PDB file of C-alpha atoms in Angstrom:
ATOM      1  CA  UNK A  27      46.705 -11.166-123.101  1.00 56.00           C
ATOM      2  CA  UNK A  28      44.165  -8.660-122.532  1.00 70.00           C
ATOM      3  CA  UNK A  29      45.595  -5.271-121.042  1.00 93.00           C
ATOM      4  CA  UNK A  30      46.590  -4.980-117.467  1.00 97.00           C
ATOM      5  CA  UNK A  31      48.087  -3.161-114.329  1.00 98.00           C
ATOM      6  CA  UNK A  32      50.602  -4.121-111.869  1.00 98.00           C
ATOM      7  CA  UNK A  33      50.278  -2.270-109.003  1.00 98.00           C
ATOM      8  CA  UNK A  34      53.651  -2.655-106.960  1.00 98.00           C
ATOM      9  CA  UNK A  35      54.663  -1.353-103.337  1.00 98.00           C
ATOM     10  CA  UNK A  36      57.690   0.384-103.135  1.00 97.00           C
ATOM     11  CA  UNK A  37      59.559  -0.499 -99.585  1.00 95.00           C
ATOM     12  CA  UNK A  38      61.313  -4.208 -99.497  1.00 95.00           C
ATOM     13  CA  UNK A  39      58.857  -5.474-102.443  1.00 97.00           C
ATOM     14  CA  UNK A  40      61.023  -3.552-105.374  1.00 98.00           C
ATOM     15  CA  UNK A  41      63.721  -1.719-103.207  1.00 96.00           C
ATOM     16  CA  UNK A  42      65.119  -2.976-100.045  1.00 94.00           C
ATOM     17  CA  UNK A  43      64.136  -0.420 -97.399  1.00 89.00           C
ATOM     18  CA  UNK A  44      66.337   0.307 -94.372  1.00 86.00           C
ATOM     19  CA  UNK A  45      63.568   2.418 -93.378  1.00 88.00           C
ATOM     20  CA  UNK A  46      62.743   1.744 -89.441  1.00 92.00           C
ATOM     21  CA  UNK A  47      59.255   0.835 -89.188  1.00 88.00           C
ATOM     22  CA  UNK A  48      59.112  -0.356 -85.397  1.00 92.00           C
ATOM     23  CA  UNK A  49      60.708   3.108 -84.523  1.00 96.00           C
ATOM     24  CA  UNK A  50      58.012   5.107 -86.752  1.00 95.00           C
ATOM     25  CA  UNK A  51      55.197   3.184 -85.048  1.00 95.00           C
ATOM     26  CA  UNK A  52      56.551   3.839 -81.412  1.00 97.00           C
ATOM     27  CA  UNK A  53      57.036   7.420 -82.437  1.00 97.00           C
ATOM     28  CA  UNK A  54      53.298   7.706 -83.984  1.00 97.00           C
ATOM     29  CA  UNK A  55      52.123   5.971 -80.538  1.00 97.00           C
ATOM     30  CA  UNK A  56      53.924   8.456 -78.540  1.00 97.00           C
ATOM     31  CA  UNK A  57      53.100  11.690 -80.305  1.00 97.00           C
ATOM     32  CA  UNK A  58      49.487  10.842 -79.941  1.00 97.00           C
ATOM     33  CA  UNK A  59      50.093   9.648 -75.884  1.00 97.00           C
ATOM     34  CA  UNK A  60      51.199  12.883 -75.584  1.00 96.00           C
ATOM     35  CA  UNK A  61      47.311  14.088 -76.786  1.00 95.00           C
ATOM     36  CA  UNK A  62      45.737  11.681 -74.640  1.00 96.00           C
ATOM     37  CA  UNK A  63      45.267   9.162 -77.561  1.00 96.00           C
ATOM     38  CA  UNK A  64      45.592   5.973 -77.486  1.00 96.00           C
ATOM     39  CA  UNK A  65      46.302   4.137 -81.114  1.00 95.00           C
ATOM     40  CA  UNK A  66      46.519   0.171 -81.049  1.00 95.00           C
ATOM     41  CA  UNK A  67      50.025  -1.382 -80.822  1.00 94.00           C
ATOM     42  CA  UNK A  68      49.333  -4.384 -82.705  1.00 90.00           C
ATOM     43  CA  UNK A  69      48.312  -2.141 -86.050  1.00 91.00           C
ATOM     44  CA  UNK A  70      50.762  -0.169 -88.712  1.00 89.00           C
ATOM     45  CA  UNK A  71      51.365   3.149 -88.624  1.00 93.00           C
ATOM     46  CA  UNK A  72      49.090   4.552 -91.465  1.00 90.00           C
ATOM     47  CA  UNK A  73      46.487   2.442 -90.064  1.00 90.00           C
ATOM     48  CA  UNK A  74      46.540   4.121 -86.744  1.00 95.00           C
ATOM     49  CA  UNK A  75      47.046   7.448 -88.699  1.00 94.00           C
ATOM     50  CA  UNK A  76      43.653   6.479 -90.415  1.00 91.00           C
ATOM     51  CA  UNK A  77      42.038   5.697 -87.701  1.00 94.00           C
ATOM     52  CA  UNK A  78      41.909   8.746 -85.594  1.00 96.00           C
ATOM     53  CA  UNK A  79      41.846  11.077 -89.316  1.00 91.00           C
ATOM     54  CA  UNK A  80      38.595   9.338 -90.105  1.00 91.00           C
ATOM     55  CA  UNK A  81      37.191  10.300 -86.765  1.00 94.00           C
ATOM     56  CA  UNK A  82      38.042  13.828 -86.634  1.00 95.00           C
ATOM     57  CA  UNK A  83      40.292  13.248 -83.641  1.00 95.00           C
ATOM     58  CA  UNK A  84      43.853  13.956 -85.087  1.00 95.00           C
ATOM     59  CA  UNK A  85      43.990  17.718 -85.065  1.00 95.00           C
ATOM     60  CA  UNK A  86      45.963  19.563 -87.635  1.00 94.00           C
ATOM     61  CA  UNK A  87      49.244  20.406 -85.611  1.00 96.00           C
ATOM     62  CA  UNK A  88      49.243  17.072 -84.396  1.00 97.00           C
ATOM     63  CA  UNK A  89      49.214  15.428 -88.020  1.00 95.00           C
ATOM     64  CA  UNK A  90      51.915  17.870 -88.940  1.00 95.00           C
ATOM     65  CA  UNK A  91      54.342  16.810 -86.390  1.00 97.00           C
ATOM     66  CA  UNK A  92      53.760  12.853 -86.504  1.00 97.00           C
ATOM     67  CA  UNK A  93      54.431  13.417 -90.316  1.00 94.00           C
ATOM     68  CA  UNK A  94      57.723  15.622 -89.837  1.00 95.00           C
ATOM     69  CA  UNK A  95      58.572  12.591 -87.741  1.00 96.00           C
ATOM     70  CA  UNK A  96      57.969   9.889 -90.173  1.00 94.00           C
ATOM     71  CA  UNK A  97      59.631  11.526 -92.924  1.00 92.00           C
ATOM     72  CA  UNK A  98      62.838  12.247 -91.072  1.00 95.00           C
ATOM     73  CA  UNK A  99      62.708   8.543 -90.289  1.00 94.00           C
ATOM     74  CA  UNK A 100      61.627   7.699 -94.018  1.00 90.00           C
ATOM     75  CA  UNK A 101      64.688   9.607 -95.309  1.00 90.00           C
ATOM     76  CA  UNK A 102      67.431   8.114 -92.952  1.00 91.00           C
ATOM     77  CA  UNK A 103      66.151   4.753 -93.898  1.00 88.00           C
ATOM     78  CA  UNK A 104      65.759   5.220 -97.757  1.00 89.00           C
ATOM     79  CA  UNK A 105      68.979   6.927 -97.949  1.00 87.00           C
ATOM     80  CA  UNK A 106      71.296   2.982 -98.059  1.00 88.00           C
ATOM     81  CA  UNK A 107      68.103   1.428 -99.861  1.00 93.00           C
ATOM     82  CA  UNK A 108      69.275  -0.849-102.982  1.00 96.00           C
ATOM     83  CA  UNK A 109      67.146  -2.483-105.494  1.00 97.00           C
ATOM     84  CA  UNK A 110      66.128  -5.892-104.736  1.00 97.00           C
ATOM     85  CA  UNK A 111      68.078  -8.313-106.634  1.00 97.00           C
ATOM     86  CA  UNK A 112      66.928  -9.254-110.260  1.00 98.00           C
ATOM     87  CA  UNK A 113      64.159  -6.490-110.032  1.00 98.00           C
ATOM     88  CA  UNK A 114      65.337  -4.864-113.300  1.00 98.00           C
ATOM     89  CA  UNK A 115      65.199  -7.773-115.434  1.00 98.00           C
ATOM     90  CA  UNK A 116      61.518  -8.712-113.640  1.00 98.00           C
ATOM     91  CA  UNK A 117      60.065  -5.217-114.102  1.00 98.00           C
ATOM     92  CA  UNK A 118      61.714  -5.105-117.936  1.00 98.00           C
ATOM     93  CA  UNK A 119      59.834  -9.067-118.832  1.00 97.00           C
ATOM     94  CA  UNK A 120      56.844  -7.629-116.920  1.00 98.00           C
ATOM     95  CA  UNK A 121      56.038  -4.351-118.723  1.00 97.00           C
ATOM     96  CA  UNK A 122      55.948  -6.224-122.056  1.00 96.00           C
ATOM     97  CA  UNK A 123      52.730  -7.753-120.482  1.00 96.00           C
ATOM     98  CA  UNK A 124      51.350  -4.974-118.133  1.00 97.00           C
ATOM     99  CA  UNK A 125      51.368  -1.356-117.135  1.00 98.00           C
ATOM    100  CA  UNK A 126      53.590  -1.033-114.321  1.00 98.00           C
ATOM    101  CA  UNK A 127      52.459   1.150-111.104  1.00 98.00           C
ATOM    102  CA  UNK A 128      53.587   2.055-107.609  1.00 98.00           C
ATOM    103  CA  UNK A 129      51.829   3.361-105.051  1.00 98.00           C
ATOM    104  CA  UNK A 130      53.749   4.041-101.577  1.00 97.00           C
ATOM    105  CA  UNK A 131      52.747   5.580 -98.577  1.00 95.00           C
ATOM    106  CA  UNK A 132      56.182   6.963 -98.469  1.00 94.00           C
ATOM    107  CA  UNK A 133      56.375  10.746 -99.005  1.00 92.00           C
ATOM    108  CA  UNK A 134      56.237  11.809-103.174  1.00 95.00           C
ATOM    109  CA  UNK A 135      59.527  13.098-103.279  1.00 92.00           C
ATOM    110  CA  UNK A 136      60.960  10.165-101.689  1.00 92.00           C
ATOM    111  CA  UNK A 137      59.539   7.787-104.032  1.00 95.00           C
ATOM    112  CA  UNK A 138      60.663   9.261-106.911  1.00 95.00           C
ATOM    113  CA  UNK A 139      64.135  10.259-105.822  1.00 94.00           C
ATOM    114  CA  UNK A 140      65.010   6.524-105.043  1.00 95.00           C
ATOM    115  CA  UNK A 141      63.067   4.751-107.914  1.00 97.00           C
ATOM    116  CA  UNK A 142      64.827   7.230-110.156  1.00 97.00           C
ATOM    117  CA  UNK A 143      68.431   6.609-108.215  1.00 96.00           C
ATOM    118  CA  UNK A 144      68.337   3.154-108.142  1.00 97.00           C
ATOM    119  CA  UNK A 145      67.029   2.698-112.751  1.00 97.00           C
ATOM    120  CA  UNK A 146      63.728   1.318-111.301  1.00 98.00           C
ATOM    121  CA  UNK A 147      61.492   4.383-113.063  1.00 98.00           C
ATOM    122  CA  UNK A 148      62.313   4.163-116.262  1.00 97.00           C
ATOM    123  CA  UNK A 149      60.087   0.558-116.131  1.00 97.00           C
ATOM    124  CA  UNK A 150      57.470   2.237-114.554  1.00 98.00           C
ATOM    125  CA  UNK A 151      54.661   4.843-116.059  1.00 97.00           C
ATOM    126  CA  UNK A 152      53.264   5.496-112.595  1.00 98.00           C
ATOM    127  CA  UNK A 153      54.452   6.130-109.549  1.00 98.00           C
ATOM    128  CA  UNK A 154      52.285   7.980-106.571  1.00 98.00           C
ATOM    129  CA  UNK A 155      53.674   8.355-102.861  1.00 97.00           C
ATOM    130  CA  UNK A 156      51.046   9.519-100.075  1.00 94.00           C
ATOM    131  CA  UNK A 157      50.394  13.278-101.192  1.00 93.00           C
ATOM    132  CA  UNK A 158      49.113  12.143-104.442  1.00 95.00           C
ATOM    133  CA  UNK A 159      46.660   9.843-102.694  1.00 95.00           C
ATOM    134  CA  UNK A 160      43.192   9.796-101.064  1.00 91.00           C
ATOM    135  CA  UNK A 161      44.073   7.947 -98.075  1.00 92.00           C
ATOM    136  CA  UNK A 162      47.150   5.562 -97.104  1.00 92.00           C
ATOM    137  CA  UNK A 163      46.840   1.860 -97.120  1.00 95.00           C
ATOM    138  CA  UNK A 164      45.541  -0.126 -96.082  1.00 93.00           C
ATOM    139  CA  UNK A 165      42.419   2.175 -97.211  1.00 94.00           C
ATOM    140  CA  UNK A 166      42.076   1.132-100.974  1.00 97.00           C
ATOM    141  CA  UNK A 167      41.615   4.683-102.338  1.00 97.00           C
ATOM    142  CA  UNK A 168      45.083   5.036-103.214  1.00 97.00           C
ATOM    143  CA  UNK A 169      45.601   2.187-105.322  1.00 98.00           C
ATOM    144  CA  UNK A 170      41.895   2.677-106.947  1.00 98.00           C
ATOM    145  CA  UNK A 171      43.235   5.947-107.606  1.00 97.00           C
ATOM    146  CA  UNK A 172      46.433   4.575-109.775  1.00 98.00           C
ATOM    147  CA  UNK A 173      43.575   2.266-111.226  1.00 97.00           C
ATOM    148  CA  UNK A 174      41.500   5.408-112.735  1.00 97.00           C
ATOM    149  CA  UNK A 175      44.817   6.875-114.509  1.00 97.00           C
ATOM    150  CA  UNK A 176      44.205   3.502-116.720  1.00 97.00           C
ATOM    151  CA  UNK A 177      40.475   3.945-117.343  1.00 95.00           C
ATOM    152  CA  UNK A 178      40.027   1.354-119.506  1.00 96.00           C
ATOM    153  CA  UNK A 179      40.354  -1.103-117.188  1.00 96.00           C
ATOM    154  CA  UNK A 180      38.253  -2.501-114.267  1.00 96.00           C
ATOM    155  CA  UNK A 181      39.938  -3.613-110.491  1.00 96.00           C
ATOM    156  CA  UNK A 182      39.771  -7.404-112.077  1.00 95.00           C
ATOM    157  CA  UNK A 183      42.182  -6.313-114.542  1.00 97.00           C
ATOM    158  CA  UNK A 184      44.405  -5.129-111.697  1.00 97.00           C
ATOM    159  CA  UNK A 185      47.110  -6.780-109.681  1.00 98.00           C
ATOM    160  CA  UNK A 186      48.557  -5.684-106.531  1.00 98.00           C
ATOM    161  CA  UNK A 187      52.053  -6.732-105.265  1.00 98.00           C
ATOM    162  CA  UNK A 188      53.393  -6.039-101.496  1.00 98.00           C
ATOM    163  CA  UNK A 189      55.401  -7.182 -98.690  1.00 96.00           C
ATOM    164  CA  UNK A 190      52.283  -5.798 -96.205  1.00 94.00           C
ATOM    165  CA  UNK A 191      49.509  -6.671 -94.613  1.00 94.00           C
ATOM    166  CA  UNK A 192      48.462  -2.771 -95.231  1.00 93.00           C
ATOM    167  CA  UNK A 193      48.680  -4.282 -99.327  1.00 96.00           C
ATOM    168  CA  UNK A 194      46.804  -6.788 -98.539  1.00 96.00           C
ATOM    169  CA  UNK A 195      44.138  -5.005 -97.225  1.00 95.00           C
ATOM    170  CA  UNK A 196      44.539  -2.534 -99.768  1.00 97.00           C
ATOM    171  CA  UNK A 197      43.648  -4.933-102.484  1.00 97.00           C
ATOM    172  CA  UNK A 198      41.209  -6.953-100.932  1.00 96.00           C
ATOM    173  CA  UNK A 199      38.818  -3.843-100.472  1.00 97.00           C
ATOM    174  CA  UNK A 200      39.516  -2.635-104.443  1.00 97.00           C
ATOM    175  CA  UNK A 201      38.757  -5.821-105.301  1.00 97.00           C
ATOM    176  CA  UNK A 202      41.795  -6.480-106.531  1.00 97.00           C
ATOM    177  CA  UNK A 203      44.254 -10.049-106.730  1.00 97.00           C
ATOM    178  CA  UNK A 204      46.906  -9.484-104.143  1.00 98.00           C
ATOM    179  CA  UNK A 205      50.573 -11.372-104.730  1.00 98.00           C
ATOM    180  CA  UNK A 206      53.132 -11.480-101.513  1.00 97.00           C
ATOM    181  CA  UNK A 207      56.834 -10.576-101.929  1.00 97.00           C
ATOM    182  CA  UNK A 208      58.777 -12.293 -98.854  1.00 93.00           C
ATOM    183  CA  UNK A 209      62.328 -11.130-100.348  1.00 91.00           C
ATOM    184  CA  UNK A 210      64.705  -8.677 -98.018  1.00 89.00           C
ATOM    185  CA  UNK A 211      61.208  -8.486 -95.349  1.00 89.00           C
ATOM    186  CA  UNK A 212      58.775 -11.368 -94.397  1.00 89.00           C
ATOM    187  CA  UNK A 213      55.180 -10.602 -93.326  1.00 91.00           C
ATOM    188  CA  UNK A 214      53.360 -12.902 -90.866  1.00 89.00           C
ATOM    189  CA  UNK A 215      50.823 -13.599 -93.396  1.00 90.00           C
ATOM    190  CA  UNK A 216      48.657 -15.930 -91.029  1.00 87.00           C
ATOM    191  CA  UNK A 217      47.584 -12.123 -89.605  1.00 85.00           C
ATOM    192  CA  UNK A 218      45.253 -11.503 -93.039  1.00 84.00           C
ATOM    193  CA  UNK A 219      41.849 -11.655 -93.363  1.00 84.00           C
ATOM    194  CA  UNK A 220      42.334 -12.897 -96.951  1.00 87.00           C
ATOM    195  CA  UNK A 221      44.658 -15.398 -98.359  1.00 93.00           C
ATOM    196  CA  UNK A 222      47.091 -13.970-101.479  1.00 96.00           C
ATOM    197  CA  UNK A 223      47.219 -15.721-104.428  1.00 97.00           C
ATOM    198  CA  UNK A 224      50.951 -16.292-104.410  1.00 97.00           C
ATOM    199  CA  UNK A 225      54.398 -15.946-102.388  1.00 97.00           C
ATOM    200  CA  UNK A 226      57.074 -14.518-104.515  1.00 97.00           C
ATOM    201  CA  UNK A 227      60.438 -14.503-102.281  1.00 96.00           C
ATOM    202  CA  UNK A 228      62.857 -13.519-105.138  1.00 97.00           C
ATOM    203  CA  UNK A 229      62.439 -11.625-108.374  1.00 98.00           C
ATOM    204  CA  UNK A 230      63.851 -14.467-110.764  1.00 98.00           C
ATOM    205  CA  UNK A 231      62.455 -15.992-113.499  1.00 97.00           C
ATOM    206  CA  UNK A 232      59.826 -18.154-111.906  1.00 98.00           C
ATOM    207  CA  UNK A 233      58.296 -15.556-110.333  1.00 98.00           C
ATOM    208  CA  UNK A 234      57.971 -13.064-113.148  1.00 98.00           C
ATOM    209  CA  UNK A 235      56.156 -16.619-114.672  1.00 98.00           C
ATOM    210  CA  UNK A 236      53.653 -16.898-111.385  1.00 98.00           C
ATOM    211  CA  UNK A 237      52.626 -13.177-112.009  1.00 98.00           C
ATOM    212  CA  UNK A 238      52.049 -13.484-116.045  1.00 97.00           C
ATOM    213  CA  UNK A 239      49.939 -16.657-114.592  1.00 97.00           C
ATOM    214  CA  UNK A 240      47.724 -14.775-112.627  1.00 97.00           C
ATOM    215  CA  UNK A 241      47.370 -11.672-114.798  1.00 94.00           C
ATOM    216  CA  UNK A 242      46.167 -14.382-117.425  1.00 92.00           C
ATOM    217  CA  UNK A 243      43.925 -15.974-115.011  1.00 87.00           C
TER     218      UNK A 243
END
């Protein structure tokens, strides 16, 4: 097999997040109510986030605080994460075919603290939260960006796994094959714009076979 990257998310794809992710949107909405902005309901919160960044509307004490906020809510829901079940034994077959990357719009620390507490980075050689990133997903900078710490490969030698529509997107603007994990969180994937190449719902031994599949494909 020529050489490779997995790209994983972090939250319920290798880790089962308790993290609250309907509270940290209602919180991002009503920080920026309080400014007179209105983000859209229906999108995530980085996407929102993006949104008014992009357009020079978010100003910097404004940023600050809806950030405080999502951390705080990051932290209380990391803090009972586990690992999802049989992700040692995936990420261990995996690596003897792949380098092994995670990029997470969680907060750096946070990333690394759990990964480390729960054995998941010692199978990993990579692993960048938001403030090592461009831009959040579903912007694709951030996983491009884990892409050019391997540069010699291209985004078709690249494979992206997530339990997110912000993944999705993500990958489908690098340019890069996108696999669904439906484990400990279920997306409503009939919301993307682009179809993944496979639905992994547990990390067992068939899966670890559909991603080897793809990466050979």
């Amino acid at each position: 097999m020529a050489e490779k990257l997995i790209i994983f998310d972090m939250d319920n794809t290798l880790l089962r997040s308790k993290i609250d992710f309907a509270l940290m949107k209602s919180e991002v909405l009503r920080l920026l109510a309080e400014r007179g902005l209105i983000g859209e309901p229906s999108w995530p919160s980085a996407k929102i986030i993006n949104y008014f960044r992009e357009r020079d509307l978010l100003p910097a004490s404004l940023e600050q605080e809806i950030w405080r906020r999502i951390t705080e809510i990051e932290y209380q829901g990391l803090a009972s994460a586990e690992a999802e079940p049989g992700v040692h034994q995936a990420l261990k077959q995996l690596a003897a075919h792949a380098h092994l990357a995670v990029v997470s719009n969680n907060i750096d620390a946070a990333v690394r603290d759990n990964l480390d507490r729960l054995g998941i980075s010692e199978h990993l050689q990579l692993m960048m939260g938001r403030g090592a990133v461009p831009q959040l997903k579903p912007s694709p900078l951030g996983i491009l960006a884990a892409a050019a710490h391997f540069p010699q490969l291209t985004p078709a030698d690249c494979v992206t796994i997530g339990d997110a529509l912000n993944d999705n997107e993500a990958a489908a603007a690098a340019g890069m094959d996108f696999i669904a994990y439906n484990g400990s969180r279920s997306e409503d994937w009939r919301r993307c714009w682009i179809t993944p190449r496979a639905y992994l719902h547990s990390w067992d031994e068939q899966a670890v076979q559909t991603v080897l599949d793809i990466l050979e494909a």
